[in-house]
PDB file of C-alpha atoms and ligand atoms in Angstrom:
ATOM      1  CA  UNK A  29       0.000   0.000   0.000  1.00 76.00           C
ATOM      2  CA  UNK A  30       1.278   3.578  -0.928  1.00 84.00           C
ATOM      3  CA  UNK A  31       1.482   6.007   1.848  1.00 91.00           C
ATOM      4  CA  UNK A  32      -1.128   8.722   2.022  1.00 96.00           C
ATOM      5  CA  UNK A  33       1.217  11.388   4.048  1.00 98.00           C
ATOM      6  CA  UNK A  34       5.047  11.952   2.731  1.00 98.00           C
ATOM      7  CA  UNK A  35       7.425  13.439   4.568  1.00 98.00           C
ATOM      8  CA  UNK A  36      10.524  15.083   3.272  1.00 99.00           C
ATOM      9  CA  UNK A  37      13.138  16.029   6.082  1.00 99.00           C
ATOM     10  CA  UNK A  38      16.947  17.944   5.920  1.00 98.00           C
ATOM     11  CA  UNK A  39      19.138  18.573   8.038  1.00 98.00           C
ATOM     12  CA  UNK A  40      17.138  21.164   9.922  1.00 98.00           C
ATOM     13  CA  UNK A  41      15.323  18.670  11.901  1.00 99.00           C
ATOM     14  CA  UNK A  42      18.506  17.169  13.631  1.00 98.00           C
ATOM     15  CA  UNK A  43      20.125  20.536  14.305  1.00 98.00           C
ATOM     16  CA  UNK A  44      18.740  20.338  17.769  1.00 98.00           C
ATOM     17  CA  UNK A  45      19.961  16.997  18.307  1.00 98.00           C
ATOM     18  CA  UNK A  46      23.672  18.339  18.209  1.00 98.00           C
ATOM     19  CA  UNK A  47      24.317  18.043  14.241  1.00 98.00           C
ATOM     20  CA  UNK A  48      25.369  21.064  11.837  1.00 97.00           C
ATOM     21  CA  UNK A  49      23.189  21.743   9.229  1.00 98.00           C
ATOM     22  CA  UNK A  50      25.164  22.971   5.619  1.00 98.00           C
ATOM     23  CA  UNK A  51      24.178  25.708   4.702  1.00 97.00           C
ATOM     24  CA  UNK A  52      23.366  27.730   7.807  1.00 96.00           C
ATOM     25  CA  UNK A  53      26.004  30.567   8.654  1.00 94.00           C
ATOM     26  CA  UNK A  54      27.911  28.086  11.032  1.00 94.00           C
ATOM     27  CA  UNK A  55      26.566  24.939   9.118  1.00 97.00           C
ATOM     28  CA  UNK A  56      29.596  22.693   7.374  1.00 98.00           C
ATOM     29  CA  UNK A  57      29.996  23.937   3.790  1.00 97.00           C
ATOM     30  CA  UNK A  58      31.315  27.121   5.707  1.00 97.00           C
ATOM     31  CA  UNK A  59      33.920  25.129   7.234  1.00 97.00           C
ATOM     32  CA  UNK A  60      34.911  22.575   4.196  1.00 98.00           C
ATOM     33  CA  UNK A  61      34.211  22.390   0.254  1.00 98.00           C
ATOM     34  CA  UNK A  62      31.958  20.390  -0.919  1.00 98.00           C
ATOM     35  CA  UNK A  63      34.511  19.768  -4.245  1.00 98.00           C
ATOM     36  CA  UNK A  64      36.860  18.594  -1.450  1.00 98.00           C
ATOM     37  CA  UNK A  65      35.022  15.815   0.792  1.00 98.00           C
ATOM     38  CA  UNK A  66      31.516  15.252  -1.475  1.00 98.00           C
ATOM     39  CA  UNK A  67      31.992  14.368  -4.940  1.00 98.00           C
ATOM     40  CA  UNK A  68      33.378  11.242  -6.602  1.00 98.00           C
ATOM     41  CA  UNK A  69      36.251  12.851  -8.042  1.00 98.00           C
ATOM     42  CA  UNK A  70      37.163  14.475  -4.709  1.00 98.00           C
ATOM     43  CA  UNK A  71      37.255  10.429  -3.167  1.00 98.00           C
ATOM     44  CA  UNK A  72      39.262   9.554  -6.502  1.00 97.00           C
ATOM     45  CA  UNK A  73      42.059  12.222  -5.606  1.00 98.00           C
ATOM     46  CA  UNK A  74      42.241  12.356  -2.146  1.00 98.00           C
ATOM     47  CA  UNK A  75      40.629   9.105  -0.499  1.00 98.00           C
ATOM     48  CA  UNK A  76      42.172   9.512   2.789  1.00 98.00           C
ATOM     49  CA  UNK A  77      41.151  13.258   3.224  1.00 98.00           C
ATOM     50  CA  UNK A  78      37.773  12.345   2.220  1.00 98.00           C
ATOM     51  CA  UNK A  79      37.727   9.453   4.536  1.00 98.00           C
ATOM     52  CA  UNK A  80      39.052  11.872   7.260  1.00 98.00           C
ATOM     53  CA  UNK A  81      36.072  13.837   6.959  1.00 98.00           C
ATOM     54  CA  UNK A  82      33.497  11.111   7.006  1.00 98.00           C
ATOM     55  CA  UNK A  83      35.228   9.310  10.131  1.00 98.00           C
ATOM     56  CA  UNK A  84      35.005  12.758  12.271  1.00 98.00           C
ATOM     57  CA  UNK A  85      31.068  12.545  11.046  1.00 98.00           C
ATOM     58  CA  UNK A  86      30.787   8.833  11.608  1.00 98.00           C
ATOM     59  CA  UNK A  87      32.373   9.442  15.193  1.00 98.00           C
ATOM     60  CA  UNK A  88      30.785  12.753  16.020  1.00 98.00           C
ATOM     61  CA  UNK A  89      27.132  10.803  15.375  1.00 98.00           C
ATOM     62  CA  UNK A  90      28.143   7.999  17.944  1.00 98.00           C
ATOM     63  CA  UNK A  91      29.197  10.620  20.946  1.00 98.00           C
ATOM     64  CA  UNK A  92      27.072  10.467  24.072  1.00 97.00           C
ATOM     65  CA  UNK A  93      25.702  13.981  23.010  1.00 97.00           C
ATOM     66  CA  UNK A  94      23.619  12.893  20.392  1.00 98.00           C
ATOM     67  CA  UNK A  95      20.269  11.446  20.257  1.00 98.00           C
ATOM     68  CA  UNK A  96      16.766  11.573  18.497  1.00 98.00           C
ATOM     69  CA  UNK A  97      14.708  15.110  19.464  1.00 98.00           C
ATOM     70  CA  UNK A  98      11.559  15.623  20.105  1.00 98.00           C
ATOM     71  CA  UNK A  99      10.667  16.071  16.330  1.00 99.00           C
ATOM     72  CA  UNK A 100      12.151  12.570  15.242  1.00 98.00           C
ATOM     73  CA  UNK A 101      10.225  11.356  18.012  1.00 98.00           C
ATOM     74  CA  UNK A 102       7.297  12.568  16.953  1.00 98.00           C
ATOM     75  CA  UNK A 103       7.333  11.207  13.958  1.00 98.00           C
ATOM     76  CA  UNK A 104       7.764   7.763  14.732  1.00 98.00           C
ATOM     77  CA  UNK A 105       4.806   8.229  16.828  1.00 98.00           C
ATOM     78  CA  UNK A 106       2.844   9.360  13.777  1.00 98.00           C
ATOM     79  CA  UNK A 107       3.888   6.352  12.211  1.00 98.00           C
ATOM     80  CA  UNK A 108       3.321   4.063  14.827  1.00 98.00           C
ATOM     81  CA  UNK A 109      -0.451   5.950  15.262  1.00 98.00           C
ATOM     82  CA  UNK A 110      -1.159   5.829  11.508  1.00 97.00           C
ATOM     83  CA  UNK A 111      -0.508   2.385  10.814  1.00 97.00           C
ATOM     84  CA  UNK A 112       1.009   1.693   6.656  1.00 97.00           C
ATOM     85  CA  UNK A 113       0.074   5.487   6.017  1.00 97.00           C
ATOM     86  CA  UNK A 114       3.345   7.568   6.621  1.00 98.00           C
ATOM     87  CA  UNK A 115       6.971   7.391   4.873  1.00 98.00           C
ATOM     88  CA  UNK A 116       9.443   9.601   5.998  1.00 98.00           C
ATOM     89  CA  UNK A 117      12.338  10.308   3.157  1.00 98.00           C
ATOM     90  CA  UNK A 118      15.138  11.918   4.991  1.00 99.00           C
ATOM     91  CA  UNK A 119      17.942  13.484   2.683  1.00 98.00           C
ATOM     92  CA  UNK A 120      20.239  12.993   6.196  1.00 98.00           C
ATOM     93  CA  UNK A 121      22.654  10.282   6.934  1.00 98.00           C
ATOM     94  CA  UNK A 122      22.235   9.934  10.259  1.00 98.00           C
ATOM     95  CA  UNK A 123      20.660   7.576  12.064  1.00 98.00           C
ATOM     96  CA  UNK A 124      18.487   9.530  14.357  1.00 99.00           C
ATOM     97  CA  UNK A 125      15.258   8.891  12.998  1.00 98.00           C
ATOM     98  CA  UNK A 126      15.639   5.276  13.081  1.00 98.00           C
ATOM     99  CA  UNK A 127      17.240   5.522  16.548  1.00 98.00           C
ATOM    100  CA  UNK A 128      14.004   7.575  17.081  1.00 98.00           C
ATOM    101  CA  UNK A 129      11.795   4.297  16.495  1.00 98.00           C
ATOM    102  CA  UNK A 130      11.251   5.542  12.541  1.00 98.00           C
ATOM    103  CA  UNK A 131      10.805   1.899  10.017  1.00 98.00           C
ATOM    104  CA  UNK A 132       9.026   3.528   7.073  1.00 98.00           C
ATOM    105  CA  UNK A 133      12.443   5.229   6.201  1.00 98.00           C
ATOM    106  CA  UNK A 134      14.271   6.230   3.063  1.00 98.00           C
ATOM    107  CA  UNK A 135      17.543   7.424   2.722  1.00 98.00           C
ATOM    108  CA  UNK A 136      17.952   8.741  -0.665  1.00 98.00           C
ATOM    109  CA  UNK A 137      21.421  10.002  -0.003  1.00 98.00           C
ATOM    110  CA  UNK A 138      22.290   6.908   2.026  1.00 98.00           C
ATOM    111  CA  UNK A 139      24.000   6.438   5.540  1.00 98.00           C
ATOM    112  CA  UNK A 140      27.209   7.416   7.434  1.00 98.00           C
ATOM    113  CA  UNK A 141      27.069   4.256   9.447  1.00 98.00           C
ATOM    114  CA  UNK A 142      27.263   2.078   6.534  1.00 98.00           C
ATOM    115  CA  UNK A 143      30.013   1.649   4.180  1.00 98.00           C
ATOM    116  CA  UNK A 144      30.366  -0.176   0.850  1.00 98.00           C
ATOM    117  CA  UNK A 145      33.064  -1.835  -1.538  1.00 97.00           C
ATOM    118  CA  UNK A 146      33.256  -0.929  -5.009  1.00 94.00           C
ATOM    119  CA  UNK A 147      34.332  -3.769  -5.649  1.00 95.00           C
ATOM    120  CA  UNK A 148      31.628  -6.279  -5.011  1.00 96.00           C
ATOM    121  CA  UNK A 149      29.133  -3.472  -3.970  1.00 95.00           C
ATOM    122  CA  UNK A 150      28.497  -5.044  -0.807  1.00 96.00           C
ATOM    123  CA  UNK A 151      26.920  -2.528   1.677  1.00 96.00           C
ATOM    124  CA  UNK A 152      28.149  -3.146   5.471  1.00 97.00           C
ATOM    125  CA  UNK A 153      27.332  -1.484   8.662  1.00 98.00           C
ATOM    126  CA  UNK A 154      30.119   0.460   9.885  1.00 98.00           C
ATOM    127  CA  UNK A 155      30.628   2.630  12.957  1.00 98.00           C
ATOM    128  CA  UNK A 156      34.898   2.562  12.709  1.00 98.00           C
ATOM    129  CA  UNK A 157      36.875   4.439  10.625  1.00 98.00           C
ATOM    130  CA  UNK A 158      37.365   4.037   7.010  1.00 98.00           C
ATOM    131  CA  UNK A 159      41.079   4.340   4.591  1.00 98.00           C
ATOM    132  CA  UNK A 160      42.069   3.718   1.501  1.00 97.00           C
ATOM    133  CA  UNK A 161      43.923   0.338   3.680  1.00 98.00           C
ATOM    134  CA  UNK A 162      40.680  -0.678   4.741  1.00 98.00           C
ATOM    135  CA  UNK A 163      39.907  -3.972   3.144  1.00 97.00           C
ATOM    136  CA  UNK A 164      36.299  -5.276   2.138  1.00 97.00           C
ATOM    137  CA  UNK A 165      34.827  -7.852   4.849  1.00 96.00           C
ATOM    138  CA  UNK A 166      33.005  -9.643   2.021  1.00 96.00           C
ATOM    139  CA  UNK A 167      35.665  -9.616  -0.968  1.00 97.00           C
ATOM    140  CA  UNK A 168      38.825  -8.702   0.996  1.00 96.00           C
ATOM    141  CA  UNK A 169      39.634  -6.436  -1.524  1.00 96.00           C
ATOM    142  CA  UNK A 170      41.778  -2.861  -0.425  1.00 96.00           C
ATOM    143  CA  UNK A 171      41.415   0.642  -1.501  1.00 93.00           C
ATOM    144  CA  UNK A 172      37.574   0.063  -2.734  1.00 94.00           C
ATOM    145  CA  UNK A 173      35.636   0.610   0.903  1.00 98.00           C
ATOM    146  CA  UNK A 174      33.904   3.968   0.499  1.00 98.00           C
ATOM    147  CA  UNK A 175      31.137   5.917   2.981  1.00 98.00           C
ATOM    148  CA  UNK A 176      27.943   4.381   1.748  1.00 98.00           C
ATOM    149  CA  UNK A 177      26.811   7.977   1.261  1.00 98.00           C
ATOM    150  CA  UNK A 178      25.546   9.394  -1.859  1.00 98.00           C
ATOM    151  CA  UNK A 179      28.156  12.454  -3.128  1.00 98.00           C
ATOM    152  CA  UNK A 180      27.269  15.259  -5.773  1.00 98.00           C
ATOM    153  CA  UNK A 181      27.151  14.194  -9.435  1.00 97.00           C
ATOM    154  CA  UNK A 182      25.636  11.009  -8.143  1.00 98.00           C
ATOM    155  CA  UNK A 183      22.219   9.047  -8.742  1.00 97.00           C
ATOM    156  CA  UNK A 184      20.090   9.242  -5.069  1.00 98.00           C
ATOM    157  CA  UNK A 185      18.933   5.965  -3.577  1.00 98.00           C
ATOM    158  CA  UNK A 186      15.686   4.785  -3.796  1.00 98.00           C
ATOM    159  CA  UNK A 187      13.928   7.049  -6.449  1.00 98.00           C
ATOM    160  CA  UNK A 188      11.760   4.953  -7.908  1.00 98.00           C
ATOM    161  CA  UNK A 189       9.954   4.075  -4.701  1.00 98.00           C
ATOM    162  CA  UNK A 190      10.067   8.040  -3.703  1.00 98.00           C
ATOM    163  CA  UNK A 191       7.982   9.006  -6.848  1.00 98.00           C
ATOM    164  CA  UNK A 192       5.393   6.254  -6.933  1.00 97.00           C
ATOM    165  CA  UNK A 193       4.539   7.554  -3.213  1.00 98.00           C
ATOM    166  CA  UNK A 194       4.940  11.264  -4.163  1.00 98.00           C
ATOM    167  CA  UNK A 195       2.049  10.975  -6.645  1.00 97.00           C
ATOM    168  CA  UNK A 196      -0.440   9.144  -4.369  1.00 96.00           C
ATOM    169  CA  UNK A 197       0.034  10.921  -1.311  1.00 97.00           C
ATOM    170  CA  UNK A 198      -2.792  13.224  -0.136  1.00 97.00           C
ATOM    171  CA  UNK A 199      -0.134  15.180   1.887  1.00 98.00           C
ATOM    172  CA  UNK A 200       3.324  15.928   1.323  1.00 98.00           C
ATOM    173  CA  UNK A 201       4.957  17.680   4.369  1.00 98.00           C
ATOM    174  CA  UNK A 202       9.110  19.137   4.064  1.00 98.00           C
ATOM    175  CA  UNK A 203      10.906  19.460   7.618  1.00 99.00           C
ATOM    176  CA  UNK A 204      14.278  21.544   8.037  1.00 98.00           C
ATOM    177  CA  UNK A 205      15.638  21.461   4.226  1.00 98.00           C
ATOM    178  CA  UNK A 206      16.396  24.447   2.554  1.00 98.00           C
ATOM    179  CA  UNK A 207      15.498  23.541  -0.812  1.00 97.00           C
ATOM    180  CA  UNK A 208      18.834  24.332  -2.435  1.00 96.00           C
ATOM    181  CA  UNK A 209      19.154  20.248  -3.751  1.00 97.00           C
ATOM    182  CA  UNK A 210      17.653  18.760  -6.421  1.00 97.00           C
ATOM    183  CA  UNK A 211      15.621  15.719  -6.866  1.00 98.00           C
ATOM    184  CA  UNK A 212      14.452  16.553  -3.553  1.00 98.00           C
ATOM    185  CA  UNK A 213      13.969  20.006  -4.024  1.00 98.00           C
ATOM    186  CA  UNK A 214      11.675  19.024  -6.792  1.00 98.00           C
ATOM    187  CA  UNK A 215       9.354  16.687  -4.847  1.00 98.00           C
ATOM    188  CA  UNK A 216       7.201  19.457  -3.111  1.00 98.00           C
ATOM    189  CA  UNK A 217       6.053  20.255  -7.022  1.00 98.00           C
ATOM    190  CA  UNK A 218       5.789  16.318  -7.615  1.00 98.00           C
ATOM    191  CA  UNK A 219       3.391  15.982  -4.836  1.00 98.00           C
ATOM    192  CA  UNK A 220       1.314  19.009  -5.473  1.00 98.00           C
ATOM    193  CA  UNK A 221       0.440  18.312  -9.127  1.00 97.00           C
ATOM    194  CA  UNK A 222      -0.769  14.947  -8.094  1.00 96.00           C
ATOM    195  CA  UNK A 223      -3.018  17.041  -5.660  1.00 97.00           C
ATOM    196  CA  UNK A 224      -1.656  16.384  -2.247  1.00 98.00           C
ATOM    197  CA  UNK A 225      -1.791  19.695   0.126  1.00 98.00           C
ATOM    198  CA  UNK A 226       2.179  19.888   0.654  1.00 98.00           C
ATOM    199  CA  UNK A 227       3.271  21.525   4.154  1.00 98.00           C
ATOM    200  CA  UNK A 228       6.579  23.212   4.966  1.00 98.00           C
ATOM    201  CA  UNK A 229       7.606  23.200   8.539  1.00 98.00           C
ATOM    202  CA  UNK A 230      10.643  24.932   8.713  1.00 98.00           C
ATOM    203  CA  UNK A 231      12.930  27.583  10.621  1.00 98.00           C
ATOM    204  CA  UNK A 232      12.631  30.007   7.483  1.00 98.00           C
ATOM    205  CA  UNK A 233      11.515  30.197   4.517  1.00 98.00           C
ATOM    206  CA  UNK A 234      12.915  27.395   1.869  1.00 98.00           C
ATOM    207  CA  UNK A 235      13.970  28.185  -1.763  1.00 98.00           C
ATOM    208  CA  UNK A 236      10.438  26.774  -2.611  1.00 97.00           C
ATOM    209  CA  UNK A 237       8.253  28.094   0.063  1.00 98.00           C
ATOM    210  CA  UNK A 238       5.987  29.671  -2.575  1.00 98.00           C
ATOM    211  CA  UNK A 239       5.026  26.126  -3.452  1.00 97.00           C
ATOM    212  CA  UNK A 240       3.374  25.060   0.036  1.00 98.00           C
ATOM    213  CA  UNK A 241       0.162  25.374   0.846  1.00 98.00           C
ATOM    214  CA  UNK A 242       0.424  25.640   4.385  1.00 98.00           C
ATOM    215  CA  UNK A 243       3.833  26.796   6.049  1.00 98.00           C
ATOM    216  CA  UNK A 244       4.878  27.218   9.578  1.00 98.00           C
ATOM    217  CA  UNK A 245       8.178  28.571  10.935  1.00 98.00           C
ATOM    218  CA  UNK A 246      10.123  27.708  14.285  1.00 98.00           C
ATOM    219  CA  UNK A 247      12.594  25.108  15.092  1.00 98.00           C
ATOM    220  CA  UNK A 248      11.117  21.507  14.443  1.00 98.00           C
ATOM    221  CA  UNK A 249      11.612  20.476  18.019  1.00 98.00           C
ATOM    222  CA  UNK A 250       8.540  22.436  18.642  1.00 98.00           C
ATOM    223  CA  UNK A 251       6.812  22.813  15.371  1.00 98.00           C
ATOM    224  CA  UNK A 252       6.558  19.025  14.604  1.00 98.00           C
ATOM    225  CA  UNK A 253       5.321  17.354  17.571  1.00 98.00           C
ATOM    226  CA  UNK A 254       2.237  19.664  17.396  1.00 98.00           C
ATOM    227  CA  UNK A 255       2.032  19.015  13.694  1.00 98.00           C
ATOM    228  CA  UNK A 256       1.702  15.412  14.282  1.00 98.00           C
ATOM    229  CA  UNK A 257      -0.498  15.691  17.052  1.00 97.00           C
ATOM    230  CA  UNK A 258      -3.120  17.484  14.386  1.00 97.00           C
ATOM    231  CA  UNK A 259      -2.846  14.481  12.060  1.00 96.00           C
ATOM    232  CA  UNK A 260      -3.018  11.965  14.063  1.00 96.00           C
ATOM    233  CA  UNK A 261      -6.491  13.567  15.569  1.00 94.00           C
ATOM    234  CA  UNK A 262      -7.517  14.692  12.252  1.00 88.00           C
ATOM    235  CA  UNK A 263      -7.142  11.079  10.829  1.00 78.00           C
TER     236      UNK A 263
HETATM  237  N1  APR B  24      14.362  23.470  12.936  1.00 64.25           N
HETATM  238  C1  APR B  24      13.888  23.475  11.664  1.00 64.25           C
HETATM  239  N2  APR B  24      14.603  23.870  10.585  1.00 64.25           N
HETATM  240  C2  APR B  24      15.867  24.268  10.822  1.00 64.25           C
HETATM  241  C3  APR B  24      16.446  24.292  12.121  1.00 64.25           C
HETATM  242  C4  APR B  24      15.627  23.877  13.205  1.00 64.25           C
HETATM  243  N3  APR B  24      16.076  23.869  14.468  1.00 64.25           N
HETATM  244  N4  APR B  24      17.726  24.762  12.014  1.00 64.25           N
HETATM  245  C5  APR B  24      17.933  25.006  10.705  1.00 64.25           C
HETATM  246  N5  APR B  24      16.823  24.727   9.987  1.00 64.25           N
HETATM  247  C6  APR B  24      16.621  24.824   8.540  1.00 64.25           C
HETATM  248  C7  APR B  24      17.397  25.933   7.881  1.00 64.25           C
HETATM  249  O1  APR B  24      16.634  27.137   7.904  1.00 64.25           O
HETATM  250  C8  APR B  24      17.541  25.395   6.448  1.00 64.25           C
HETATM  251  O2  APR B  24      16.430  25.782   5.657  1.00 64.25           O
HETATM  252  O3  APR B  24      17.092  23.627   7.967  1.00 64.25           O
HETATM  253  C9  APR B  24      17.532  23.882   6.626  1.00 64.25           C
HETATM  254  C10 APR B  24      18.888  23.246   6.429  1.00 64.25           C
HETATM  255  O4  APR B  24      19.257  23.451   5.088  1.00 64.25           O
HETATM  256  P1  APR B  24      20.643  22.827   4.573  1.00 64.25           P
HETATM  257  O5  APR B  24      21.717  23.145   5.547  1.00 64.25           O
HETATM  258  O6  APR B  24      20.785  23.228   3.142  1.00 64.25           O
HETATM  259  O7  APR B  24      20.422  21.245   4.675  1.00 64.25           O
HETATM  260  P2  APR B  24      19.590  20.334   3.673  1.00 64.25           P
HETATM  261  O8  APR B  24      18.456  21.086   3.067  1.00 64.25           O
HETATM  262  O9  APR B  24      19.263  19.072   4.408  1.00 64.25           O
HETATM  263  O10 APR B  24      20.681  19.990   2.524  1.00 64.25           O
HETATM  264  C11 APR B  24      20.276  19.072   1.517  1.00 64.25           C
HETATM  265  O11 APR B  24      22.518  19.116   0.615  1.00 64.25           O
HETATM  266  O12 APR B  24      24.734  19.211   1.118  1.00 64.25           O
HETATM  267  C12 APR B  24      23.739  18.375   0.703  1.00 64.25           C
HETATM  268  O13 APR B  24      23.646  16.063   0.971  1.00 64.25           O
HETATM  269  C13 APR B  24      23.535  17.254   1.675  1.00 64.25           C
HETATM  270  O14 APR B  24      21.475  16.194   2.336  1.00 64.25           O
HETATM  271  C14 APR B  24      22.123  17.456   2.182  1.00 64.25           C
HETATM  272  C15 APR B  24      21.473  18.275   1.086  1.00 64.25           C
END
């Protein structure tokens, strides 16, 4: 069964769990290039810096100081209280909406606790660190273990299943992205011409905030869990 309510969430939503968002003043394309950590010709000429930067993610993820807020929490619940009804597509690779109790989960730009050999394209969870010495559990191979992340230039994970939901749903709702990335900046126009009343919850305005219906502004932790609490008494 497709799900009637999609939701779309960025990076915005797990700022108040402890992570930096990109593209905020302080948010980490201030602090490194994306042509230097995120695309596959960055990995191709310097594997080890790239790795470098993905292991501080990969470890900063695991510290003590993060965990799930109350937004990620609240959406579980909505999934857990609407039954085979809600998918959440989060453009983040962190784990905090699973850890959050989230199963109707995509991660179109896949996850920093998995890694993968491009060798025999085996996908692995991971929570060490990764080099260019680290070899493959499944084929051995060395030099081929990458962050099973999705970089720039590259194909998102997952699209087919994202579409077929974005034109059935009757609501399509975007949390704490800034709309600056396409395909996912694109779905909000995907869900609306198959008719679904699309809903921005955000802590400003996105780059396509002229395409929601209904918009509300604030940080998620506080926005969301109300949100929810309307659909779940409203369905
Ligand atoms: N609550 C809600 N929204 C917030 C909060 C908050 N507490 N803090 C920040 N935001 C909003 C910002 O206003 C901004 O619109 O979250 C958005 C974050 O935007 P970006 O930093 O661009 O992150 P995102 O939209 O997820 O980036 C998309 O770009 O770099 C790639 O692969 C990366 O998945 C990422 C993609």
């Amino acid at each position: 069964m497709l799900p009637s309510i999609v939701i779309l969430t960025g990076a915005g939503i797990s700022k108040e769990s402890g992570l930096d968002t990109f593209r905020d003043k302080d948010g980490i394309w201030s602090k490194v290039r994306i042509e230097d950590v995120a695309t596959p010709e960055a990995f191709a000429r310097n594997p080890r810096g790239v790795h470098e930067f993905y292991n501080w993610r990969r470890r900063n993820l695991q510290g003590a100081h993060i965990a799930p807020n109350a937004a990620h929490k609240a959406l579980a619940a909505l999934e857990r209280g609407l039954p085979g009804r809600v998918l959440v597509v989060t453009q983040n690779i962190d784990n905090l909406h699973e850890r959050a109790g989230s199963e109707s989960l995509i991660h179109m730009h896949g996850e920093l606790l998995k890694a993968r050999c491009a060798e025999c394209a085996a996908a692995h969870e991971w929570r060490g660190d990764l080099s260019p010495e680290t070899p493959c559990p499944a084929c051995t191979a060395v030099g081929g273990m990458r962050p099973h992340v999705v970089w720039f230039g590259e194909m998102p994970l997952d699209m087919e299943r994202i579409y077929a939901a974005l034109g059935t749903c009757e609501t399509f709702i975007s949390i704490g992205t800034s709309g600056n990335v396409y395909p996912a900046a694109g779905f909000v126009a995907e869900a609306r011409g198959a008719g679904a009343r699309t809903v921005e919850l955000n802590l400003e305005p996105s780059e396509g905030a002229s395409l929601f219906q209904e918009k509300l502004y604030g940080p998620a932790a506080s926005l969301v869990p109300a949100y929810a609490e309307k659909l779940l008494n409203r369905n």
